[in-house]
mmCIF file with all atom_site columns, C-alpha atoms in Angstrom:
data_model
loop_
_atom_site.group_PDB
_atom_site.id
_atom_site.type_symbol
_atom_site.label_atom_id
_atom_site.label_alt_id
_atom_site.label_comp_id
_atom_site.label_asym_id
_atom_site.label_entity_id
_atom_site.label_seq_id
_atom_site.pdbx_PDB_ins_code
_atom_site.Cartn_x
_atom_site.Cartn_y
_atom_site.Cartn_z
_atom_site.occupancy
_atom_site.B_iso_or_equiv
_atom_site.pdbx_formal_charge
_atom_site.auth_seq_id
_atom_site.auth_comp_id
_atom_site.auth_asym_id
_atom_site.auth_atom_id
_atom_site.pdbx_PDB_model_num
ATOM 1   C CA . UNK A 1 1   ? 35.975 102.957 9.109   1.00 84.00 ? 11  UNK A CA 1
ATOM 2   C CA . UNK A 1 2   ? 39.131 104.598 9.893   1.00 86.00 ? 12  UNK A CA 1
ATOM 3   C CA . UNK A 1 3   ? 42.113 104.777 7.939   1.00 89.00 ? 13  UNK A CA 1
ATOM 4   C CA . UNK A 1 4   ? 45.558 105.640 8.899   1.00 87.00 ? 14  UNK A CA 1
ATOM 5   C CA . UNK A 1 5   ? 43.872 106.885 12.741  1.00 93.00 ? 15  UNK A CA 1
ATOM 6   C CA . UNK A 1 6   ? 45.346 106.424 15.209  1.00 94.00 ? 16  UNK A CA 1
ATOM 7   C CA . UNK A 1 7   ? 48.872 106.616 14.994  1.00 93.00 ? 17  UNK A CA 1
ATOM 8   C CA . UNK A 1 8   ? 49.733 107.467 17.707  1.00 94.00 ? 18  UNK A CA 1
ATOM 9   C CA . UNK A 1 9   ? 49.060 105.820 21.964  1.00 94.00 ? 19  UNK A CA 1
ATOM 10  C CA . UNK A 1 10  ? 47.673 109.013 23.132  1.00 96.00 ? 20  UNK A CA 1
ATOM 11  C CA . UNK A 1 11  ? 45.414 108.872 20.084  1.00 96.00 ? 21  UNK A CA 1
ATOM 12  C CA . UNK A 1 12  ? 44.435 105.582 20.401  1.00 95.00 ? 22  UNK A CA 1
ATOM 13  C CA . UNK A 1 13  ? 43.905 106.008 23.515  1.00 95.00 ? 23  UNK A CA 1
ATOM 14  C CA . UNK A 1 14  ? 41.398 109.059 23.210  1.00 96.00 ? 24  UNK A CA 1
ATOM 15  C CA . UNK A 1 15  ? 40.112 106.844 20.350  1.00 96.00 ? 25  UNK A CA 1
ATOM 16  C CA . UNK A 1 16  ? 38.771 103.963 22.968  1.00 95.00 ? 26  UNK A CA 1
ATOM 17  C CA . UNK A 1 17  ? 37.938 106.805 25.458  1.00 96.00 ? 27  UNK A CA 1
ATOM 18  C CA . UNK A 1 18  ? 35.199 108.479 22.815  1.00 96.00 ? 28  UNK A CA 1
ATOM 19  C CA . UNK A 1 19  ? 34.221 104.741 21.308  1.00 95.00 ? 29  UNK A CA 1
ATOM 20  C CA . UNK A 1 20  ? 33.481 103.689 25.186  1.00 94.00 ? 30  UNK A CA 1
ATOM 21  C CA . UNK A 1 21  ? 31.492 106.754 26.025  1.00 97.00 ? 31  UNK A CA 1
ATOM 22  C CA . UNK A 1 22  ? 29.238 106.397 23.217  1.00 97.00 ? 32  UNK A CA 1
ATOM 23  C CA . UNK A 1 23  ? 29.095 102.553 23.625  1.00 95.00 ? 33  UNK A CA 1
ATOM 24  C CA . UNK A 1 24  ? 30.716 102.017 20.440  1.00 92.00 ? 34  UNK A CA 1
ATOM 25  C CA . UNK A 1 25  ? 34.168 99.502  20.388  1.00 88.00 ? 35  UNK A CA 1
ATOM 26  C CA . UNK A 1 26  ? 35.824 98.762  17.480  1.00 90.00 ? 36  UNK A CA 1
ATOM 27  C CA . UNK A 1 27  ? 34.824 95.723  16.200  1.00 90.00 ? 37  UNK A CA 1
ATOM 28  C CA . UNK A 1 28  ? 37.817 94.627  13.969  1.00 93.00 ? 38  UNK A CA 1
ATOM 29  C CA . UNK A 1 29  ? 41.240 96.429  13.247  1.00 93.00 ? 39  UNK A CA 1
ATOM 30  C CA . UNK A 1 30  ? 43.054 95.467  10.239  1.00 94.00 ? 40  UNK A CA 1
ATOM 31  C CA . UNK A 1 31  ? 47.074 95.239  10.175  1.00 94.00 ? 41  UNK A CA 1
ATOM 32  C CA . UNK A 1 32  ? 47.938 95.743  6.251   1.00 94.00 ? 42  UNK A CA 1
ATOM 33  C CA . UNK A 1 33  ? 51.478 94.071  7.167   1.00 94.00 ? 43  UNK A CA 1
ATOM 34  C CA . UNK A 1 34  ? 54.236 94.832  4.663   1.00 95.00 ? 44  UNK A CA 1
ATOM 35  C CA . UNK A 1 35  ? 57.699 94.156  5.082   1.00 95.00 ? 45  UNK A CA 1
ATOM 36  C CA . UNK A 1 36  ? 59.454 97.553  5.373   1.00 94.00 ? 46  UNK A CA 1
ATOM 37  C CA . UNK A 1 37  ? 61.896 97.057  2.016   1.00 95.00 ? 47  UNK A CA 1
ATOM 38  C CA . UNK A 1 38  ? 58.980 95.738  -0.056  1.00 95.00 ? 48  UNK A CA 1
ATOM 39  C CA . UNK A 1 39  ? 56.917 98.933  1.387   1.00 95.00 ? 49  UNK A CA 1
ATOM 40  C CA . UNK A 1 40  ? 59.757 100.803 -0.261  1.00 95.00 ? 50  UNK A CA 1
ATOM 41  C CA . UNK A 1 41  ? 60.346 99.415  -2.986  1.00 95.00 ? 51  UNK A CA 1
ATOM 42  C CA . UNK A 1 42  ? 56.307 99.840  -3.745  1.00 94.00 ? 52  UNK A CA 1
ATOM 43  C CA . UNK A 1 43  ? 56.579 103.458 -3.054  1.00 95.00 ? 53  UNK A CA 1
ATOM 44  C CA . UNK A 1 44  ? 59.995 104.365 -5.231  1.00 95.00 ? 54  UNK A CA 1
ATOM 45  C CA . UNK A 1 45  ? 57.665 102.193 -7.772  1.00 95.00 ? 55  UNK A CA 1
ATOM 46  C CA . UNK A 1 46  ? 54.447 105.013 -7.061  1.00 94.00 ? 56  UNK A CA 1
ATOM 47  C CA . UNK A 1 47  ? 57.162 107.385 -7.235  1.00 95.00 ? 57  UNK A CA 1
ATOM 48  C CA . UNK A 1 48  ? 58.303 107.250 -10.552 1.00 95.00 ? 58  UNK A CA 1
ATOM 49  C CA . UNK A 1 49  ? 54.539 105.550 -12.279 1.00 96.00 ? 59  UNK A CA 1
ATOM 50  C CA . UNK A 1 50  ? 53.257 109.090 -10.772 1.00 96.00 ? 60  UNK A CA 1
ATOM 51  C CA . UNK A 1 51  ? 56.041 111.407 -10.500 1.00 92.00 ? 61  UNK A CA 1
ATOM 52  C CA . UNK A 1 52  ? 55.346 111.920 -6.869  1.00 90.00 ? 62  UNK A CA 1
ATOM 53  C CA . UNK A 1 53  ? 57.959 114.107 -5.116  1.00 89.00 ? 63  UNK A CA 1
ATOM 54  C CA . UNK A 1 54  ? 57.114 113.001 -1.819  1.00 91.00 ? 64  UNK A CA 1
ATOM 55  C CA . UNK A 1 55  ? 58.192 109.575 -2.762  1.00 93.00 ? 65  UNK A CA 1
ATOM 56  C CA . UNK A 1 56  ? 61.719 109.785 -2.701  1.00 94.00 ? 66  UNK A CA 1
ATOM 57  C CA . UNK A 1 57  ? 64.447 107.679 -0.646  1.00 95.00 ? 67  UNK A CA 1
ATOM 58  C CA . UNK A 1 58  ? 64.953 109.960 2.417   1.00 95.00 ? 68  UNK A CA 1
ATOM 59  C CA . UNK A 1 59  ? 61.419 111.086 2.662   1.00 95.00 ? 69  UNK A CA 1
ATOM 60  C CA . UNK A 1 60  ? 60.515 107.353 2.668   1.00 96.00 ? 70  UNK A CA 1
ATOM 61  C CA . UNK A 1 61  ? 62.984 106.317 5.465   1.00 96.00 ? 71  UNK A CA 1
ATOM 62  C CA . UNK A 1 62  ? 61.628 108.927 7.765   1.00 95.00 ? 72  UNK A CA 1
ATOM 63  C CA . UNK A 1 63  ? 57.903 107.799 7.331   1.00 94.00 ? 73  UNK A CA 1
ATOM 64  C CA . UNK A 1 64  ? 59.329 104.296 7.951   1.00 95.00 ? 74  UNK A CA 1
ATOM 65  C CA . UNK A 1 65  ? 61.144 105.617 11.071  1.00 95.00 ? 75  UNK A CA 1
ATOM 66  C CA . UNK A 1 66  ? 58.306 107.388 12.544  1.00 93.00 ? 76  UNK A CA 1
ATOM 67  C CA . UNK A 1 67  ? 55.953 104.372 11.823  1.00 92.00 ? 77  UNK A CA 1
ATOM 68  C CA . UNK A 1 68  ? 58.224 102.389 13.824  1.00 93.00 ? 78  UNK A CA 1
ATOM 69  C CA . UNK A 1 69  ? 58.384 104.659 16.920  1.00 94.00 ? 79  UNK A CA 1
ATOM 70  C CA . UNK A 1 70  ? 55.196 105.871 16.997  1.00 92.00 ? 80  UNK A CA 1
ATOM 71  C CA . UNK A 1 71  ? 52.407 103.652 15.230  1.00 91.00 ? 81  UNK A CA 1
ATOM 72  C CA . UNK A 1 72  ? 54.191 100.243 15.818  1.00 93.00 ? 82  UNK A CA 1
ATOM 73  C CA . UNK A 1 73  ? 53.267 100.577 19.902  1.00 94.00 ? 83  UNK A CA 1
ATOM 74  C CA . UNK A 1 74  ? 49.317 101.361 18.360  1.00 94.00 ? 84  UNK A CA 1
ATOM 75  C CA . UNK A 1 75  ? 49.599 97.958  16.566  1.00 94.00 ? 85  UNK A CA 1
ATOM 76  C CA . UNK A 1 76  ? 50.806 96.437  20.364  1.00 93.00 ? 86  UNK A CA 1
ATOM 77  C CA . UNK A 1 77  ? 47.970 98.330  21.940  1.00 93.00 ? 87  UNK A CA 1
ATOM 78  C CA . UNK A 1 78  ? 44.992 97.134  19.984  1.00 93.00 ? 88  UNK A CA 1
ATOM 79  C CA . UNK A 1 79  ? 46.869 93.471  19.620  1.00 92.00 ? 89  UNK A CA 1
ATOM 80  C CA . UNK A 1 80  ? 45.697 92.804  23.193  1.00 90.00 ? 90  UNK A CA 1
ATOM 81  C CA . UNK A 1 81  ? 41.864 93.790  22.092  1.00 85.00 ? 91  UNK A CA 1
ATOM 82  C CA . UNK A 1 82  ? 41.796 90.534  20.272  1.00 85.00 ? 92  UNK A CA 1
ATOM 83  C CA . UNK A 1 83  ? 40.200 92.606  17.522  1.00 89.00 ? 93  UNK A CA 1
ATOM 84  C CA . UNK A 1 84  ? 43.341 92.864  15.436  1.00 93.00 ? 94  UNK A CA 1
ATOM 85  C CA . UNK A 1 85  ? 43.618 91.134  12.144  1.00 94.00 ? 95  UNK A CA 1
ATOM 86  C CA . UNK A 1 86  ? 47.018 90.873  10.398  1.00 95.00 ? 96  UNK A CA 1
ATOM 87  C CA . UNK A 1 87  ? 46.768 91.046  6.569   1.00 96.00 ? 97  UNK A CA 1
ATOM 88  C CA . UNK A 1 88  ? 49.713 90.255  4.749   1.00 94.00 ? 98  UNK A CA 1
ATOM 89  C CA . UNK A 1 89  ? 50.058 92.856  2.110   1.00 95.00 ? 99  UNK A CA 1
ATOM 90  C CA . UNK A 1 90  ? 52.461 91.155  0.135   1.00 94.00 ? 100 UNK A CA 1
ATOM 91  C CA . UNK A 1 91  ? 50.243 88.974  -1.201  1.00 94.00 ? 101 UNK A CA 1
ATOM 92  C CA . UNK A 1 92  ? 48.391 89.217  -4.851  1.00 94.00 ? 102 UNK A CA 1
ATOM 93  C CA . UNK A 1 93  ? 45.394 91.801  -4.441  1.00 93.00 ? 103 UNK A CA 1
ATOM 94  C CA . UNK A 1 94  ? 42.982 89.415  -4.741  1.00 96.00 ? 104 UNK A CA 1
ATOM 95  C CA . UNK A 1 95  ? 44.340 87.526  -1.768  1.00 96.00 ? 105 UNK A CA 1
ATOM 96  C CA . UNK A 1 96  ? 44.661 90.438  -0.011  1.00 96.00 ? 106 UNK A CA 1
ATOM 97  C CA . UNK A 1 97  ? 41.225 91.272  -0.790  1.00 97.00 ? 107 UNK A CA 1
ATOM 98  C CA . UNK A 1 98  ? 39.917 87.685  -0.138  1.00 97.00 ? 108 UNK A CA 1
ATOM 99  C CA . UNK A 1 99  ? 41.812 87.989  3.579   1.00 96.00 ? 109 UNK A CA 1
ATOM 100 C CA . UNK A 1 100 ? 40.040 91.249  4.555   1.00 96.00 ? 110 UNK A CA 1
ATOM 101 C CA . UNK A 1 101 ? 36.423 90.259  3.105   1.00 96.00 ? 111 UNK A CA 1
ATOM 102 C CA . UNK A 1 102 ? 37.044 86.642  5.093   1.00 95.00 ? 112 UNK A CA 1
ATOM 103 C CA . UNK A 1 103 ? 37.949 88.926  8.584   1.00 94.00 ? 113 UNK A CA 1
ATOM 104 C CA . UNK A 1 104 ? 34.376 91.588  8.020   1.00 93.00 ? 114 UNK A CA 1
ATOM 105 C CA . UNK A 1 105 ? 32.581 88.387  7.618   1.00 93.00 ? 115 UNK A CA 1
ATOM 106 C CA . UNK A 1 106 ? 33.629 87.000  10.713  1.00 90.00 ? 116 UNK A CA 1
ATOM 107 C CA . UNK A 1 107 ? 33.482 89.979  12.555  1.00 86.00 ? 117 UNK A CA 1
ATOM 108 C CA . UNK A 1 108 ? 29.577 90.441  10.924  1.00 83.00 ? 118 UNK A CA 1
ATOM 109 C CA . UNK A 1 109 ? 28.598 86.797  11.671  1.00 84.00 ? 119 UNK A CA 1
ATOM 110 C CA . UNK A 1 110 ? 29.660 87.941  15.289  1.00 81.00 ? 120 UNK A CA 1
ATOM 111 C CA . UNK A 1 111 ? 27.472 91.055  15.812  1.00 67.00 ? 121 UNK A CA 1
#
């Protein structure tokens, strides 16, 4: 499992190179999909339940910014795969949950 890698094309790209080398694709990629202001709004929340300083408005706009330019075209890139599984992350956690659980047991009744 990987989480938050790659974020990047030329990572995901040396990503499949390695994983095709060893004979080892990835099977399923998960898309946590969260509307950008909710995403926000979540992490002000974090912000102030924690007191995290690296929570606050500006710092949050540029993580948004850079997800947009350089992960977004990672999300295009393994969308082709047909291994790419949109969760909607809005959702209650126990839907959330039930969504992801429902997409490894597909992807084990495959293998």
């Amino acid at each position: 499992m990987l989480d938050g890698y790659p974020r990047t094309i030329a990572q995901a790209e040396a990503l499949d190179a390695l994983l095709d080398e060893i004979g080892q694709p990835l099977s399923i990629i998960l898309l946590l999909a969260l509307d950008h202001d909710v995403a926000r709004e979540r992490l002000l929340k974090r912000a102030a339940d924690e007191g995290r300083a690296d929570d606050h408005p500006g710092a949050i706009d540029e993580r948004l910014a850079t997800y947009l330019k350089a992960t977004e075209p990672v999300v295009d890139h393994y969308r082709t795969s047909g291994n790419l599984v949109q969760v909607h992350a809005d959702r209650p956690v126990n839907e959330v949950w039930a969504q992801i659980a429902d997409a490894l047991s597909q992807v084990e009744a495959r293998a």
